Short mmCIF file of C-alpha atoms in Angstrom, two decimals:
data_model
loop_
_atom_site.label_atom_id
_atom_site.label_comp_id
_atom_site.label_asym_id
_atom_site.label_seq_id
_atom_site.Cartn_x
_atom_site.Cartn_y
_atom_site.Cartn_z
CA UNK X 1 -21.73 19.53 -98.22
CA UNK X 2 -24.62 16.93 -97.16
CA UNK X 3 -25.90 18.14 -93.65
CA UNK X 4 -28.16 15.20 -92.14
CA UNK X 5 -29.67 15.07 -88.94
CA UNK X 6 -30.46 12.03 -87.15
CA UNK X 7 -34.60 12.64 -87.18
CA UNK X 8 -34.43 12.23 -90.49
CA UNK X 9 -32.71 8.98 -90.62
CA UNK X 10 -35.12 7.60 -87.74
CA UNK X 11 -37.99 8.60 -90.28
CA UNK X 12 -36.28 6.79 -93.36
CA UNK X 13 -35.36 3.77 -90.96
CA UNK X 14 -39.45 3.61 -89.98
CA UNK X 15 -40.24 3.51 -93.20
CA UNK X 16 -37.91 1.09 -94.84
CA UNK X 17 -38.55 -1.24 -92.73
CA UNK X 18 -42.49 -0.96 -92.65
CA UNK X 19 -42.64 -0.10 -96.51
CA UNK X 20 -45.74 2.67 -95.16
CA UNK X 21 -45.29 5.98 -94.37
CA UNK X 22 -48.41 5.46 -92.08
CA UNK X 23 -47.07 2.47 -90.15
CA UNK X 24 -43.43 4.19 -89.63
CA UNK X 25 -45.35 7.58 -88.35
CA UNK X 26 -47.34 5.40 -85.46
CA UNK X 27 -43.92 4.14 -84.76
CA UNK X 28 -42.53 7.22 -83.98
CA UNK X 29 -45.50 8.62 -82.78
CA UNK X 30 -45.73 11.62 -85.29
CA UNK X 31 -48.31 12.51 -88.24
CA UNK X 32 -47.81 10.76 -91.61
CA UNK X 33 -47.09 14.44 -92.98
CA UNK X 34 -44.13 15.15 -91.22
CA UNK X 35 -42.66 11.79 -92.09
CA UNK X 36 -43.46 12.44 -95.36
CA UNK X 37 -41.81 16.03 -95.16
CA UNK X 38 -38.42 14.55 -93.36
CA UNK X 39 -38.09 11.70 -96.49
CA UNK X 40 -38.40 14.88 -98.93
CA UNK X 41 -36.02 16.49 -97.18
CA UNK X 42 -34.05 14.13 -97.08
CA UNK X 43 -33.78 12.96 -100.02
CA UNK X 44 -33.68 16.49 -101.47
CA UNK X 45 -30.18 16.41 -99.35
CA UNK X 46 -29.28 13.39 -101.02
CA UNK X 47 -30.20 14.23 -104.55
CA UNK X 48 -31.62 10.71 -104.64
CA UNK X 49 -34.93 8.99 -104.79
CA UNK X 50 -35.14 6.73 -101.80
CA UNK X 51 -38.21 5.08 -102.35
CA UNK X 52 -40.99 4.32 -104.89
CA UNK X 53 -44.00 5.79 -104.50
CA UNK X 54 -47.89 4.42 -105.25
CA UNK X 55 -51.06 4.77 -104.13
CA UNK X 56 -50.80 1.39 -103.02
CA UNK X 57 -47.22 0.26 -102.26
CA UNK X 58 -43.68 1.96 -100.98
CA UNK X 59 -40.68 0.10 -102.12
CA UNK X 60 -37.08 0.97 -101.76
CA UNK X 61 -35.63 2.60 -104.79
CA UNK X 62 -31.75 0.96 -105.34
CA UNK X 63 -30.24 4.24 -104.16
CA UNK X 64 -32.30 3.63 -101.19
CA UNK X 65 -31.44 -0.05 -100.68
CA UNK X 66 -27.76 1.38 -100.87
CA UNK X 67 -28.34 4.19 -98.26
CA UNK X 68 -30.33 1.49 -95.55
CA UNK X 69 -26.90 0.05 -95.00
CA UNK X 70 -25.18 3.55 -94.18
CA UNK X 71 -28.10 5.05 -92.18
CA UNK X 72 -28.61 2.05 -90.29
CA UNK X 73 -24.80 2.60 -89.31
CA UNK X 74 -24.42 6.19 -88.69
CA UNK X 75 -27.54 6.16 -85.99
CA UNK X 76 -25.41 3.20 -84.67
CA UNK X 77 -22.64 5.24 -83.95
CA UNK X 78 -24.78 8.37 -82.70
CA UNK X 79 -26.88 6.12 -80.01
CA UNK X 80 -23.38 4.72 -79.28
CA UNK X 81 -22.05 8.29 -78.40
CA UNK X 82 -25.56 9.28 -76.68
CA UNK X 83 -25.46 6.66 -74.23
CA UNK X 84 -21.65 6.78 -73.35
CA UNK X 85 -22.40 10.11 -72.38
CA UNK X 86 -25.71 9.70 -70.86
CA UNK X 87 -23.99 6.84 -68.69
CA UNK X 88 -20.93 8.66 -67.36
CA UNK X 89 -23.54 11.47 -66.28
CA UNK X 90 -25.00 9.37 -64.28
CA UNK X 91 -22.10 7.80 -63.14
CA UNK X 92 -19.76 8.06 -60.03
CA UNK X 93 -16.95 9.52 -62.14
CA UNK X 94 -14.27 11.22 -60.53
CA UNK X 95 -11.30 12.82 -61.97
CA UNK X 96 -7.80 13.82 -60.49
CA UNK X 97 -4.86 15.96 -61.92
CA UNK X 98 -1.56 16.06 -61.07
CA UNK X 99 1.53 17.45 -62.83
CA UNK X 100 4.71 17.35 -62.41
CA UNK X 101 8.19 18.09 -64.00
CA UNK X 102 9.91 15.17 -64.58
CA UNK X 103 9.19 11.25 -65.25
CA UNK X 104 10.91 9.94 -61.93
CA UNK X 105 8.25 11.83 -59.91
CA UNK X 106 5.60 9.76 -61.52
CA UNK X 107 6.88 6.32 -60.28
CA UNK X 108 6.60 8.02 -56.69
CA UNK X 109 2.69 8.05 -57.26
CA UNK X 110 1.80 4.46 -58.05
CA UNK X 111 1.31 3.01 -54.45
CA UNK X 112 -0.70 6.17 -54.06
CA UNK X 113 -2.87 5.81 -57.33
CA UNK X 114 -2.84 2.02 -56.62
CA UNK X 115 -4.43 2.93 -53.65
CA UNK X 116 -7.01 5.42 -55.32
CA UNK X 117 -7.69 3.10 -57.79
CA UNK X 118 -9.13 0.71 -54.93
CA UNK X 119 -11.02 3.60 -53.14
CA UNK X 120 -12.53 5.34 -56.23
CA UNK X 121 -13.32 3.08 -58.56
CA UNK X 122 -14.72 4.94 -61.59
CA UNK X 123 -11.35 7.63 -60.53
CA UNK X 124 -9.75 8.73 -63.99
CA UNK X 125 -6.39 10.24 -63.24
CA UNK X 126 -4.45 12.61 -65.34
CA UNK X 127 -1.10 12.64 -64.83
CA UNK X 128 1.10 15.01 -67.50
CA UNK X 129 4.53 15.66 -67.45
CA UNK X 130 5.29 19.55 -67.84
CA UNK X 131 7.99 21.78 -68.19
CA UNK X 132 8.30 23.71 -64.66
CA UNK X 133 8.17 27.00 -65.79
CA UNK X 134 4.88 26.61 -67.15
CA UNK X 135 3.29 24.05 -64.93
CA UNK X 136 2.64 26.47 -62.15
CA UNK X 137 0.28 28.68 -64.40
CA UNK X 138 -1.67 25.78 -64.98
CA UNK X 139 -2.48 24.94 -61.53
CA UNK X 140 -3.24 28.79 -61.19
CA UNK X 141 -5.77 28.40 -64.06
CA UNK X 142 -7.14 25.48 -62.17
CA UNK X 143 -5.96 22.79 -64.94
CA UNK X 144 -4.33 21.00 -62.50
CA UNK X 145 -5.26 19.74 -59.42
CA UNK X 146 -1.95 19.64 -57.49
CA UNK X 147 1.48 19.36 -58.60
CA UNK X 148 4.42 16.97 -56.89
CA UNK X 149 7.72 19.29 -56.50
CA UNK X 150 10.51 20.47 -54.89
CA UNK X 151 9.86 23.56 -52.98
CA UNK X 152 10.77 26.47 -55.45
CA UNK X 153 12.65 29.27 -54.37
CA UNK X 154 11.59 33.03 -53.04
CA UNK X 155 12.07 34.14 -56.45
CA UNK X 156 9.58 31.58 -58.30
CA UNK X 157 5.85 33.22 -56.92
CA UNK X 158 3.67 30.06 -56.76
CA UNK X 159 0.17 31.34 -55.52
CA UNK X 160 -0.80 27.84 -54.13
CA UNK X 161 -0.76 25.69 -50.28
CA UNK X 162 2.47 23.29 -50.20
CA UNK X 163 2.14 20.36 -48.35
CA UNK X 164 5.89 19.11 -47.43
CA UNK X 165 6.50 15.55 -47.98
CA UNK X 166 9.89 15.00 -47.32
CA UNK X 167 13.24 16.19 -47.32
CA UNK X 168 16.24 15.44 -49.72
CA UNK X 169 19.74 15.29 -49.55
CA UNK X 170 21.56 15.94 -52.64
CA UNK X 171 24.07 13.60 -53.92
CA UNK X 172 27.27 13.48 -56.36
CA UNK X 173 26.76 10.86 -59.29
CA UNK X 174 29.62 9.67 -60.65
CA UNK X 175 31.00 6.61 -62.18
CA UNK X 176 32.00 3.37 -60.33
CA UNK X 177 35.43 3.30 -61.77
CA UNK X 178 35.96 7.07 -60.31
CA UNK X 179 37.87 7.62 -57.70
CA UNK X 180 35.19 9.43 -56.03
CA UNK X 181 32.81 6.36 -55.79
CA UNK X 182 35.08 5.42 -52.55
CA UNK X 183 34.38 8.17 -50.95
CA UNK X 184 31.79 8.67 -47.55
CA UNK X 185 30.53 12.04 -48.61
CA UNK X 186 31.83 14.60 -51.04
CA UNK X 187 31.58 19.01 -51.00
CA UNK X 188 31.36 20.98 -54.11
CA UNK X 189 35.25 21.70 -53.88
CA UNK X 190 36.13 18.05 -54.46
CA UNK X 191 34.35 18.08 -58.20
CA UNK X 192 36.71 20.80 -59.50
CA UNK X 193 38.42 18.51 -61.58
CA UNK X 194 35.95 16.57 -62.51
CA UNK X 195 33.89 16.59 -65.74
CA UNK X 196 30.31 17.79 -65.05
CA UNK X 197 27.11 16.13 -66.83
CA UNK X 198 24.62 19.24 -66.09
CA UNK X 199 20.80 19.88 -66.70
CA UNK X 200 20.15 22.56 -69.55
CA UNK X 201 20.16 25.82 -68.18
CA UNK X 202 16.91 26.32 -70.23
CA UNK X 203 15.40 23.22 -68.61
CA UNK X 204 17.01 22.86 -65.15
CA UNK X 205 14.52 23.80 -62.03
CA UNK X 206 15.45 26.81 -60.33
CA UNK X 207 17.06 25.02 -57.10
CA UNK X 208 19.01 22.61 -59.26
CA UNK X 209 20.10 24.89 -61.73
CA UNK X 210 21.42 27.45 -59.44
CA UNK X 211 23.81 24.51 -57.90
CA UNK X 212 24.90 23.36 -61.26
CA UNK X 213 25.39 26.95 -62.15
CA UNK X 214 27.66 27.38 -59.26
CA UNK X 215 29.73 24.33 -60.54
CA UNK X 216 30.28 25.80 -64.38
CA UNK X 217 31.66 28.77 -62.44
CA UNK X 218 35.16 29.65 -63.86
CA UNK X 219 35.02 26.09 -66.37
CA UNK X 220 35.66 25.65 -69.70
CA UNK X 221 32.63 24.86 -72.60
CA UNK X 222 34.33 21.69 -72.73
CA UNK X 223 34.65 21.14 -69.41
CA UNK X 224 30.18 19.98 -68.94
CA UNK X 225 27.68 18.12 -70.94
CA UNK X 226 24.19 19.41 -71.07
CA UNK X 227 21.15 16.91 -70.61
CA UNK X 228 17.21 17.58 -71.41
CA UNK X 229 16.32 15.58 -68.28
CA UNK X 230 17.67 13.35 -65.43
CA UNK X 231 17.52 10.23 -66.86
CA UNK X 232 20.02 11.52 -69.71
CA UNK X 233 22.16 12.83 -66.85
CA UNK X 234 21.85 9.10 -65.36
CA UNK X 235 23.28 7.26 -68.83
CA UNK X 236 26.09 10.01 -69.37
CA UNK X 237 27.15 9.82 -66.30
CA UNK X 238 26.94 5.65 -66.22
CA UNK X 239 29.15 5.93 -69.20
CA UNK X 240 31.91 7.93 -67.79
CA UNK X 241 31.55 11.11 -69.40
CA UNK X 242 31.82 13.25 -65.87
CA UNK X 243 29.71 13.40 -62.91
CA UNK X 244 26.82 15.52 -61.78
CA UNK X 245 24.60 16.86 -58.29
CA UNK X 246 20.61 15.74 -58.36
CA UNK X 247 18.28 15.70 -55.38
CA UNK X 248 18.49 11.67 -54.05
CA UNK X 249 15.29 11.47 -54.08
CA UNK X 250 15.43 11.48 -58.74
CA UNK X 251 18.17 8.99 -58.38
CA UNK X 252 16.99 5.73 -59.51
CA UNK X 253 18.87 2.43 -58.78
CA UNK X 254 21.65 1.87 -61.39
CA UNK X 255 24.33 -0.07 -60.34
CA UNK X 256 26.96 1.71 -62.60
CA UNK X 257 26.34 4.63 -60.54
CA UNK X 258 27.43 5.69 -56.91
CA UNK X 259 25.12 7.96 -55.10
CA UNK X 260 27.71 10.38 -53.17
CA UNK X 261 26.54 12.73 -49.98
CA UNK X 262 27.39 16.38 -50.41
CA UNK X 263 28.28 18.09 -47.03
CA UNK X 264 27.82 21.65 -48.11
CA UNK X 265 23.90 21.34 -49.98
CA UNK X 266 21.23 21.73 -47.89
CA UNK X 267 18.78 19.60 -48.67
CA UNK X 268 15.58 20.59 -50.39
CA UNK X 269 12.02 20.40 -49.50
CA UNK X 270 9.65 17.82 -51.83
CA UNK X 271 5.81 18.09 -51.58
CA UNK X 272 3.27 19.03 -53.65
CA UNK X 273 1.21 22.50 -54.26
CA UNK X 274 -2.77 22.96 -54.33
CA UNK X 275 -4.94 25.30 -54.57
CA UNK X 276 -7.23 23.47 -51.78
CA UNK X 277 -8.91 20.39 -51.28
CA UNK X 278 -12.15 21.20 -50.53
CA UNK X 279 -14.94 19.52 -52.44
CA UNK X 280 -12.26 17.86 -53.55
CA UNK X 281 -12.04 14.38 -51.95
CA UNK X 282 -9.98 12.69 -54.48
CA UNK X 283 -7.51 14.95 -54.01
CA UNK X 284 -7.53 15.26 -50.22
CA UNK X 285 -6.73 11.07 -50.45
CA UNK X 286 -4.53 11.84 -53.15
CA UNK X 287 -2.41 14.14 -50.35
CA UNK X 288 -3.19 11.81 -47.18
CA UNK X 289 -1.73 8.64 -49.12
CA UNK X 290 1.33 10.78 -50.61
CA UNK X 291 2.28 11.69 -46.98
CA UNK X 292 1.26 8.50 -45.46
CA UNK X 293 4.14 7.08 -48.01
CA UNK X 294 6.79 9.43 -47.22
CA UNK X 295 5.50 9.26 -43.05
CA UNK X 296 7.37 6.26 -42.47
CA UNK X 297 10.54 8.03 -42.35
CA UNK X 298 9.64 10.77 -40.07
CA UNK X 299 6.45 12.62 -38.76
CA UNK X 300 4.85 14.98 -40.88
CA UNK X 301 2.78 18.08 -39.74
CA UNK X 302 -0.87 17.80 -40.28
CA UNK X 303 -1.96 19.52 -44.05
CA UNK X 304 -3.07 23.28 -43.78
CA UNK X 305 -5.72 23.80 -46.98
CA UNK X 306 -5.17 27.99 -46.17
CA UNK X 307 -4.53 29.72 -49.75
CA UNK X 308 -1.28 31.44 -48.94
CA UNK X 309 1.17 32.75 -52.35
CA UNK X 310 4.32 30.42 -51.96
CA UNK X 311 7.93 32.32 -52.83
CA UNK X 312 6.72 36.12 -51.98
#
């Protein structure tokens, strides 16, 4: 395996293009031995004669015409890398991560990143979609800045701050054509008969999965269809296959869908969780233009950034 360092290629460089070890060792302000010793070495690494040799002239040997073309672009590349990196250190990078469990929440962020984008221009967000039994172990360890979510129950220990951001009612989905679709508002008792388009128990948040739990109570296997995420629930339910209970605020606009009211759910608390924004300003905007989004429709209390362990 050929191990080359880029020294060596700045001494074969100098002296390929000077044709004298003497000239290329004033370039680099060095003695003419170490060039000397660096072209040995290098072409010992090689197992090629680079150039030819007198007591009055150095020429390039063809090996060494051949290897001018690849040095030349391999110290190309490693200046390239040097300076990216020597720039962004001296940079005003800033970075933000946010997680959350599903690809609605994202499209919640954009005025907000929109917004970031203006204030912090060199910002470089990170915004992964997770699976919500692991994405709270990740903001533990400090991977994650924050993460947008519903407010998880006792029984799910989140040792993080929650902000609320709003409140949401949750709603019956069901098809146009369905009966149901005329109705007001809807409670849990008036789905009985209907087909059920559910999350995957393995995948279904703890709030939501306890409700849809509640609804496969005393029903047949072929009574609910299981989905991998809400948008799946969205088309099944679009094309008639049964109906289903999500928080309004994952609903998106389809107009094959009615969004129903359900008297008996309360509704659930949406925010996000941090460990605490100080030193952090990207994040503390990141909060203040979340809230300032979901403010319009009622007053919000002002953030706390205490450390408290949420569902104890």
């Amino acid at each position: 395996m050929v191990s080359l360092n880029t020294f060596q290629l700045e001494c074969f460089l100098a002296v390929a293009e000077n044709l004298s070890f003497a000239r290329a060792a004033q370039q680099l302000h060095i003695t003419q031995p170490a060039v000397t010793q660096q072209i040995k070495a290098l072409e010992k690494e090689l197992n090629a004669k680079l150039f030819a040799r007198s007591t009055r002239s150095v020429k390039l040997t063809r090996e060494g015409a051949v290897f001018l073309y690849d040095s030349r672009h391999i110290l190309s590349i490693a200046r390239r890398m040097t300076d990216r990196f020597a720039a962004a250190e001296s940079s005003t990078m800033k970075f933000l991560s946010v997680g959350c469990y599903n690809y609605i929440c994202l499209f919640l962020m954009i005025p907000v990143m929109e917004s970031l984008k203006t204030q912090f221009p060199m910002l470089h967000p990170r915004l992964p979609v997770l699976p919500f039994n692991h994405i709270y172990r990740l903001l533990d360890d400090e991977d994650l800045d924050a993460v947008v979510a519903f407010r998880e129950d006792s029984s799910v220990r989140v040792r993080a701050a929650y902000q609320e951001l709003t409140q949401t009612p949750l709603v019956c989905l069901c098809p146009l054509d369905n009966p149901l679709a005329r109705r007001e508002s809807l409670t849990l008792k008036d789905l009985e008969q209907e087909l059920l388009v559910l999350f995957n128990p393995t995948r279904a948040p703890y709030h939501i999965g306890r409700i849809h739990g509640e609804l496969m109570t005393n029903r047949q296997p072929g009574e609910f269809y299981f989905c991998e995420s809400e948008q799946a629930i969205m088309v099944l339910v679009a094309a008639g296959y049964g109906v289903s209970i999500l928080p309004k605020i994952l609903v998106p606009q389809n107009t094959r869908v009615a969004a129903i009211p359900l008297e008996d759910c309360a509704p659930l608390s949406f925010g996000i969780y941090y460990k605490s924004m100080e030193n952090n300003p990207t994040l503390q905007e990141f909060i203040t233009g979340m809230r300032a989004t979901f403010q319009k429709k009622r007053p919000l209390p002002p953030p706390a950034d205490d450390y408290q362990e949420v569902g104890q």
